[in-house]
CSV table of N, CA and C in Angstrom, one decimal:
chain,number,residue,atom,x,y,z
A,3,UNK,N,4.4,22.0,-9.1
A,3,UNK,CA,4.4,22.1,-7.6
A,3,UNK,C,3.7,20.9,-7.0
A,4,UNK,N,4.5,20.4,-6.2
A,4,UNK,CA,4.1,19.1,-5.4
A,4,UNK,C,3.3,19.5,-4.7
A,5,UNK,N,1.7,18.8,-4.1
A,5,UNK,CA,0.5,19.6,-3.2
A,5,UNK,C,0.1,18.3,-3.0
A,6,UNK,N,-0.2,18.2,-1.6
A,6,UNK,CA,-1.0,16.9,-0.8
A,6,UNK,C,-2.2,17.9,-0.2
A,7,UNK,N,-3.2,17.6,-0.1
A,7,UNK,CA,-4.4,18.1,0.8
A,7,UNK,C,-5.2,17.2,1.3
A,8,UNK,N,-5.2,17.4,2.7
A,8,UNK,CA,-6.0,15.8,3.2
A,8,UNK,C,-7.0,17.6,3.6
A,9,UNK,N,-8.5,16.1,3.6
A,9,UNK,CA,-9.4,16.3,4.5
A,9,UNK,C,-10.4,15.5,5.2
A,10,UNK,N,-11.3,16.3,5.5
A,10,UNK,CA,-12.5,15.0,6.0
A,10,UNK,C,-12.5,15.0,7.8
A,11,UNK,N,-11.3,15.5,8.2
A,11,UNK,CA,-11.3,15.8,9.5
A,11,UNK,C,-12.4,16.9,10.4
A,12,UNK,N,-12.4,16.3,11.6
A,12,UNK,CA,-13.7,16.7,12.2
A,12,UNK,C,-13.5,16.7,13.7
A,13,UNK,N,-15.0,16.9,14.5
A,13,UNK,CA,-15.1,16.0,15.4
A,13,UNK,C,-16.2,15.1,15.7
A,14,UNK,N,-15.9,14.1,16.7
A,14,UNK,CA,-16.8,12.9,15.8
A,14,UNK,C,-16.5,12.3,17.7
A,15,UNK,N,-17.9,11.5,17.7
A,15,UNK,CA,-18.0,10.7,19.2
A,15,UNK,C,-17.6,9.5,19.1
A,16,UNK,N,-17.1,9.1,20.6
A,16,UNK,CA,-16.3,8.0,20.3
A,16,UNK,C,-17.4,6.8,20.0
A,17,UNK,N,-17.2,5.7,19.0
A,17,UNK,CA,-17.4,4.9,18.3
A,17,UNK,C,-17.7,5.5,16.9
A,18,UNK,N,-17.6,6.8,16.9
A,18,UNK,CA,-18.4,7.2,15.3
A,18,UNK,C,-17.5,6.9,14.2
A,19,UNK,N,-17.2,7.1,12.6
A,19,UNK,CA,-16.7,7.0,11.4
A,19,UNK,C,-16.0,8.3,10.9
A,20,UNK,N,-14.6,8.0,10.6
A,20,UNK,CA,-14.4,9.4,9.2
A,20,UNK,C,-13.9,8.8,8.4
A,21,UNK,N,-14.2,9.4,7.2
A,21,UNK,CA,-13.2,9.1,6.2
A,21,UNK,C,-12.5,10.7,6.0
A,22,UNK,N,-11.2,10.0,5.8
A,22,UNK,CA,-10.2,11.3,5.3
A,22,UNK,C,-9.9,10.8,4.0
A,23,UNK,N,-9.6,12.3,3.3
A,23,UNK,CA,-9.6,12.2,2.1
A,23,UNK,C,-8.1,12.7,1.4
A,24,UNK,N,-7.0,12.4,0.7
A,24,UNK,CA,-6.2,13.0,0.9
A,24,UNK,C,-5.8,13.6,-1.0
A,25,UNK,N,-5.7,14.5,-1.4
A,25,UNK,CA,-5.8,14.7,-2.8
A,25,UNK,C,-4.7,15.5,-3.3
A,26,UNK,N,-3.5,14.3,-4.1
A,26,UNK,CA,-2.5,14.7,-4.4
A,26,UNK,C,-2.7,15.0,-6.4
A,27,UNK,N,-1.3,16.3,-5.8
A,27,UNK,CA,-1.0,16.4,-7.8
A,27,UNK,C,0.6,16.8,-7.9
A,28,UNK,N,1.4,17.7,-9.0
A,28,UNK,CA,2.3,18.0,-8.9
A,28,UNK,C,3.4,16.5,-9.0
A,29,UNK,N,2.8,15.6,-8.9
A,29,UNK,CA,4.0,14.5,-9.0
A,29,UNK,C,3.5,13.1,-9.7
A,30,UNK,N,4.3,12.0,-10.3
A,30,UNK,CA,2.9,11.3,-10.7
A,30,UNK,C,3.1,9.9,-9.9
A,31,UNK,N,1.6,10.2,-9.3
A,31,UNK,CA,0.9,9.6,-8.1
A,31,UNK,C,0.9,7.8,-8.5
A,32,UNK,N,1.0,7.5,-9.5
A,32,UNK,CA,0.7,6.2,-9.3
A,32,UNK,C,2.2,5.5,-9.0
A,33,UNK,N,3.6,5.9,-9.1
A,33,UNK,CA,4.5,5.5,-8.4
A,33,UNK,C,5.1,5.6,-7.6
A,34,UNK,N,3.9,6.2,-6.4
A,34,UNK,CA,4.7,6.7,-5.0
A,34,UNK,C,3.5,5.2,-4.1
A,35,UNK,N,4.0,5.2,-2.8
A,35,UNK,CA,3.5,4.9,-2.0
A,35,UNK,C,3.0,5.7,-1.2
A,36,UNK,N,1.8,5.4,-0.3
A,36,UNK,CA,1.0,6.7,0.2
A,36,UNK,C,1.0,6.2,1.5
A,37,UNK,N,1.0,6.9,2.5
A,37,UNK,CA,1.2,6.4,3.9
A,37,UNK,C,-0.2,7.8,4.6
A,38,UNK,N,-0.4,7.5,5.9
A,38,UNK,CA,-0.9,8.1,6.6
A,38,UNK,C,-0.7,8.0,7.9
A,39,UNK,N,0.1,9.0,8.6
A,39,UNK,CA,1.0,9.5,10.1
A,39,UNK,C,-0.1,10.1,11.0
A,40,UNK,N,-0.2,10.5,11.9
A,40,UNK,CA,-0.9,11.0,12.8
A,40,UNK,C,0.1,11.3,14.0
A,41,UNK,N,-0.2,12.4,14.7
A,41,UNK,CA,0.6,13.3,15.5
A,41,UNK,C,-0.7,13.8,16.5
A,42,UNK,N,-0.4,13.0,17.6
A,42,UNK,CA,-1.4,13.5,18.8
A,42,UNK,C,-0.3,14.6,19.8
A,43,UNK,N,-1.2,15.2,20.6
A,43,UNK,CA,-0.8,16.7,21.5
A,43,UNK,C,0.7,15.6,22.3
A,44,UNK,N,1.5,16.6,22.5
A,44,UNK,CA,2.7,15.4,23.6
A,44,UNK,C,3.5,14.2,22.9
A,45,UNK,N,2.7,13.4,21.5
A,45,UNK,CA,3.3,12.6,21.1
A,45,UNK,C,4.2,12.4,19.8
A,46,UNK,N,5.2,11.8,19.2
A,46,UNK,CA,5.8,11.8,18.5
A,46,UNK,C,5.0,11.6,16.9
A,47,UNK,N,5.1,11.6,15.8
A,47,UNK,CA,4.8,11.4,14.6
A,47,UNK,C,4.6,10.2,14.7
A,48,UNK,N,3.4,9.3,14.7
A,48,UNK,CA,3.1,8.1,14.1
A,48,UNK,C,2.8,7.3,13.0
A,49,UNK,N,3.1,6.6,12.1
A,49,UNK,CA,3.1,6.0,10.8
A,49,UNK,C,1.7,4.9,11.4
A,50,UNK,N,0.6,5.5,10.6
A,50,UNK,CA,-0.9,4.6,10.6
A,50,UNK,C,-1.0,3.5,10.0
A,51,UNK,N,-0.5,3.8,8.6
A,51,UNK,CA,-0.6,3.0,7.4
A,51,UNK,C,-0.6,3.6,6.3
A,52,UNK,N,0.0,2.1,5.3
A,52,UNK,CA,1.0,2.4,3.8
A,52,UNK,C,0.1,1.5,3.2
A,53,UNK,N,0.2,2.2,1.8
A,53,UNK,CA,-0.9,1.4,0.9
A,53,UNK,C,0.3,1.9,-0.7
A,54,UNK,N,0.5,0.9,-0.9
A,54,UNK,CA,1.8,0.6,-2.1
A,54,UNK,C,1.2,1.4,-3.0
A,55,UNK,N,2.0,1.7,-4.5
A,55,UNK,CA,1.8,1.8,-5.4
A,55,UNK,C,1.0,1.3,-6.6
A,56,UNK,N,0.8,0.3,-6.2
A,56,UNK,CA,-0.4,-0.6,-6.6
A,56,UNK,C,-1.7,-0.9,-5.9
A,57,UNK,N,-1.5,-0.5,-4.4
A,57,UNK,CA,-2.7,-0.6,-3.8
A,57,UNK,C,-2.4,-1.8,-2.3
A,58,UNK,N,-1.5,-2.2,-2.1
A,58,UNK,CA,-1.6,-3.5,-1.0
A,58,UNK,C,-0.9,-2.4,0.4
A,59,UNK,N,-1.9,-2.8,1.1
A,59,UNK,CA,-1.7,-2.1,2.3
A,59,UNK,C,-0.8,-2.8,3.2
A,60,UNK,N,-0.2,-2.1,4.4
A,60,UNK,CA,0.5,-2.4,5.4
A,60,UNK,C,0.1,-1.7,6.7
A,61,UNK,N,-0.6,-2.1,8.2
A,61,UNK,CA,-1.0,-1.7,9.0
A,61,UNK,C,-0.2,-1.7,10.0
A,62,UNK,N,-0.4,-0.9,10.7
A,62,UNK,CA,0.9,-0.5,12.1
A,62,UNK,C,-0.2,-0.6,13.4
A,63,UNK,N,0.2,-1.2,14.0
A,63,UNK,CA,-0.7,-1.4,15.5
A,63,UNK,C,-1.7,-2.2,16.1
A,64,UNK,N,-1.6,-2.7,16.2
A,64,UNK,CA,-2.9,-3.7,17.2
A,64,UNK,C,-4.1,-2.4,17.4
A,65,UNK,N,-3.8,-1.6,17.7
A,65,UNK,CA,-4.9,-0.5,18.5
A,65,UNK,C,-5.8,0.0,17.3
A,66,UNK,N,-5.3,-0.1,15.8
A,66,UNK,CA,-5.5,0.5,14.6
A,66,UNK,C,-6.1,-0.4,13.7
A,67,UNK,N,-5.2,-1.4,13.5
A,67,UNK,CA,-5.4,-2.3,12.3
A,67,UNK,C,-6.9,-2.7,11.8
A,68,UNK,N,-7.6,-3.0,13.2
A,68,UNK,CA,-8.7,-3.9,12.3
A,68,UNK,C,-9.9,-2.2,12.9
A,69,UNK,N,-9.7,-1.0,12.5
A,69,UNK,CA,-10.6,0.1,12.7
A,69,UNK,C,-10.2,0.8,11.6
A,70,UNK,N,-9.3,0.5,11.0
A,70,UNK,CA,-8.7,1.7,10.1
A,70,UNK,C,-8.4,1.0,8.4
A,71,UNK,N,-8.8,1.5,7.8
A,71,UNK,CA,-8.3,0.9,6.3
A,71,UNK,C,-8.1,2.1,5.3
A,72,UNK,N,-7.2,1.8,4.9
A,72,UNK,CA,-6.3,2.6,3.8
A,72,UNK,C,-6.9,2.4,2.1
A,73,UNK,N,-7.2,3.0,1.2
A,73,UNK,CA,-7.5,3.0,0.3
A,73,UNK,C,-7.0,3.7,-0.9
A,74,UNK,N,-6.8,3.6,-2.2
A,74,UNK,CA,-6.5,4.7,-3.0
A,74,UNK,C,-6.9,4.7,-4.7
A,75,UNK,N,-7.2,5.9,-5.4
A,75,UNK,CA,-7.6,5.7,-6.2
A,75,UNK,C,-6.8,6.5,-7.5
A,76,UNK,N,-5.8,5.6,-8.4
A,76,UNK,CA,-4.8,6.4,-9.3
A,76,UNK,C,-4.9,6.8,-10.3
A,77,UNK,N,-6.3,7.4,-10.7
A,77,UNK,CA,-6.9,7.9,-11.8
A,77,UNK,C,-7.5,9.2,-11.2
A,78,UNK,N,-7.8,8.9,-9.9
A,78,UNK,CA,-8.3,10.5,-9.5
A,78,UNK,C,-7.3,11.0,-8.7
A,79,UNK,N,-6.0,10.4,-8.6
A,79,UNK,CA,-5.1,11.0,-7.6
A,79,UNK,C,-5.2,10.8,-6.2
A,80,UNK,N,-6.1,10.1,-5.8
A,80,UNK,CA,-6.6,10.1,-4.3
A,80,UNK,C,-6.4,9.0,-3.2
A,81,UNK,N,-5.9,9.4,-1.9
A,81,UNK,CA,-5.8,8.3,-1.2
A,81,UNK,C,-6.5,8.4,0.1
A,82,UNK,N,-7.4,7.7,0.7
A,82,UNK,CA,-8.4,8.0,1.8
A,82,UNK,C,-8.0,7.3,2.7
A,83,UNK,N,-8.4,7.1,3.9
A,83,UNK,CA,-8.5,6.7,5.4
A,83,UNK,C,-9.7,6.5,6.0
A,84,UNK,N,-10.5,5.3,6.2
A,84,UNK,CA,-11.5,5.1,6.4
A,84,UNK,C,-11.5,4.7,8.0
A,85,UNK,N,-12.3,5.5,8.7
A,85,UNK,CA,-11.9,5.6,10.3
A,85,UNK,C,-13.2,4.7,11.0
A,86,UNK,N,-13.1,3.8,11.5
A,86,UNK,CA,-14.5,3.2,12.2
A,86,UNK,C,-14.3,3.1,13.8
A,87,UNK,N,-15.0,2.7,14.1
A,87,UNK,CA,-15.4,3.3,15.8
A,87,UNK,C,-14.2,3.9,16.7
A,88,UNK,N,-13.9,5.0,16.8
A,88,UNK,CA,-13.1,5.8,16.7
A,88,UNK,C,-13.1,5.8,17.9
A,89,UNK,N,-11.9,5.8,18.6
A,89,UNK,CA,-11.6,6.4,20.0
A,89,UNK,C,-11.3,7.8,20.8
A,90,UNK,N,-11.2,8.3,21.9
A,90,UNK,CA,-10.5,9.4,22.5
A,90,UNK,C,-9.1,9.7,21.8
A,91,UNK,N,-8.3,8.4,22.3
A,91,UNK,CA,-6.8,8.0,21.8
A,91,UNK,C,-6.8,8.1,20.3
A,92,UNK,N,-7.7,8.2,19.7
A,92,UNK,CA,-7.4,8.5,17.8
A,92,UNK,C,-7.4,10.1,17.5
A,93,UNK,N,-7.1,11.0,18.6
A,93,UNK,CA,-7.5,12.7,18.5
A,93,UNK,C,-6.1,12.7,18.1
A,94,UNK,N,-5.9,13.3,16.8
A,94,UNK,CA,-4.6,13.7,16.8
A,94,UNK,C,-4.3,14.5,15.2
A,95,UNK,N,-3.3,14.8,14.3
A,95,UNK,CA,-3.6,15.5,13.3
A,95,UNK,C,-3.2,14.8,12.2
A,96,UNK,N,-3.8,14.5,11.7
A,96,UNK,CA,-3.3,13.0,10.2
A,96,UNK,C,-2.7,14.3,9.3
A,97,UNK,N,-1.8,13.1,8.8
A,97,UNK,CA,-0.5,13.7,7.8
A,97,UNK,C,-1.2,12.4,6.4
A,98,UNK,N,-1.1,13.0,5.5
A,98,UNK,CA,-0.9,12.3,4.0
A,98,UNK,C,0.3,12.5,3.5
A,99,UNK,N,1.4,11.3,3.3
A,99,UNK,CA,2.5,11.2,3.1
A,99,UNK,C,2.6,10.4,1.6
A,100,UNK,N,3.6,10.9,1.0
A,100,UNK,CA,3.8,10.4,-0.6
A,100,UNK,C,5.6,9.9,-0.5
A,101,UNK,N,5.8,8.9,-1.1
A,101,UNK,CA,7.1,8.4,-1.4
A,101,UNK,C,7.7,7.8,-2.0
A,102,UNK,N,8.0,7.8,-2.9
A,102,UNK,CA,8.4,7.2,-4.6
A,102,UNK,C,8.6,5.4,-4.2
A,103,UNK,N,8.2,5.0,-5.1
A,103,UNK,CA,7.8,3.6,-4.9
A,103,UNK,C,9.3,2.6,-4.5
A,104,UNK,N,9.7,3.0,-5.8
A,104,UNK,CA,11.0,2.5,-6.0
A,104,UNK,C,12.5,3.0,-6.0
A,105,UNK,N,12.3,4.3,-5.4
A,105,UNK,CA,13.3,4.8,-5.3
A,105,UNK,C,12.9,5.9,-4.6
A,106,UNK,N,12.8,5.9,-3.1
A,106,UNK,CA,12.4,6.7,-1.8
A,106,UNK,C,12.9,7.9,-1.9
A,107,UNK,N,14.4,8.0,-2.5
A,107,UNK,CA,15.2,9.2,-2.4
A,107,UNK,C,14.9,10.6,-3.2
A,108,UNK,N,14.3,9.9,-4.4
A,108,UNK,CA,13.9,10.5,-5.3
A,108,UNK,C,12.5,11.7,-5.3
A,109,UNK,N,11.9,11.3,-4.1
A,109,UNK,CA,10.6,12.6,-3.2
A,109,UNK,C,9.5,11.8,-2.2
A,110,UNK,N,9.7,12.8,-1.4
A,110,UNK,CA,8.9,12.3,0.1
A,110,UNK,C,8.8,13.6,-0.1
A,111,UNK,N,7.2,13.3,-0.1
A,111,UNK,CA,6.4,14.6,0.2
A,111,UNK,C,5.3,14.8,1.5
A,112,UNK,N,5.0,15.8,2.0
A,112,UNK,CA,3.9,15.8,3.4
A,112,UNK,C,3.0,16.8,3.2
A,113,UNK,N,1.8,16.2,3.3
A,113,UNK,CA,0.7,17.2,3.7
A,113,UNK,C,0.5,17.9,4.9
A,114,UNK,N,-0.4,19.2,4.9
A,114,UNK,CA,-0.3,19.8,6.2
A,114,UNK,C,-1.3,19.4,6.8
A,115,UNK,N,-2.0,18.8,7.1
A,115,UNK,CA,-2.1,17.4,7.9
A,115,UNK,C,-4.2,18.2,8.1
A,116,UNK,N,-5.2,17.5,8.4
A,116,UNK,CA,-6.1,17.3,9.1
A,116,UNK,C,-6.5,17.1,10.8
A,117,UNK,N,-6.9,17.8,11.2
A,117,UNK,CA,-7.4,17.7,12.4
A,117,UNK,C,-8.5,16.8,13.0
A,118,UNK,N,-8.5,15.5,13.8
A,118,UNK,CA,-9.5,14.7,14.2
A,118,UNK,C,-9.5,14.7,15.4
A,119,UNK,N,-10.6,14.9,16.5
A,119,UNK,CA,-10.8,14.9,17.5
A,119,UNK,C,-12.4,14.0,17.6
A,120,UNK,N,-12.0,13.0,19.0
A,120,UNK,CA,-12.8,11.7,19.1
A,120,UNK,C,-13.4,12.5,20.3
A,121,UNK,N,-14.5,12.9,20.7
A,121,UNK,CA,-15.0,13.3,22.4
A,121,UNK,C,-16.8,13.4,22.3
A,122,UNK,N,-16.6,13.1,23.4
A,122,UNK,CA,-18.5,13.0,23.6
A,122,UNK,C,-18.5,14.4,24.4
């Protein structure tokens, strides 16, 4: 059985830190690519960032890039999100996404996502 579990989600004031944690099994993890989506209230599913199968990241956004870094570790199964001075605009519910490295068709899988809220 395929199972993603993110956590680490909170609430947290703006400028503060999270790391989310995201902890996959059921499939083998070192040939997927790992992505992390976020879904704020009103808005459409957002793609945060992708961190290959080997580990080289890909950042989406000016607003994200240089606050947010992607990480993963393929011996413990794990892929994190390291959140730094976090905004209002970062409140939303992160998804940990899995997707076969080299052949996408093959399984895309989704977590049921974390909850982050940024407010003083």
């Amino acid at each position: 059985q395929v199972r993603l579990v993110e956590s680490g989600g909170g609430l947290v004031q703006p400028g503060g830190s999270l790391r989310l944690s995201c902890a996959a099994s059921g499939f083998m993890f070192s040939n997927y690519a790992m992505s992390w989506y976020r879904q704020a209230p009103g808005k459409e599913r957002e793609l945060v960032t992708t961190i290959s199968s080997t580990g080289g990241t890909t950042n989406y956004a000016d607003s994200m890039k240089d606050r947010f870094t992607a990480s993963r570790d393929n011996v413990k199964n794990m892929v994190y999100l390291q959140m730094n001075n976090l905004k209002p605009e970062d409140t939303a519910v992160y998804y940990c996404n899995a997707r076969h490295q080299r052949f996408p068709t093959l399984g895309d899988y989704w977590g049921q996502g974390t909850q982050v809220t940024v407010s003083s």
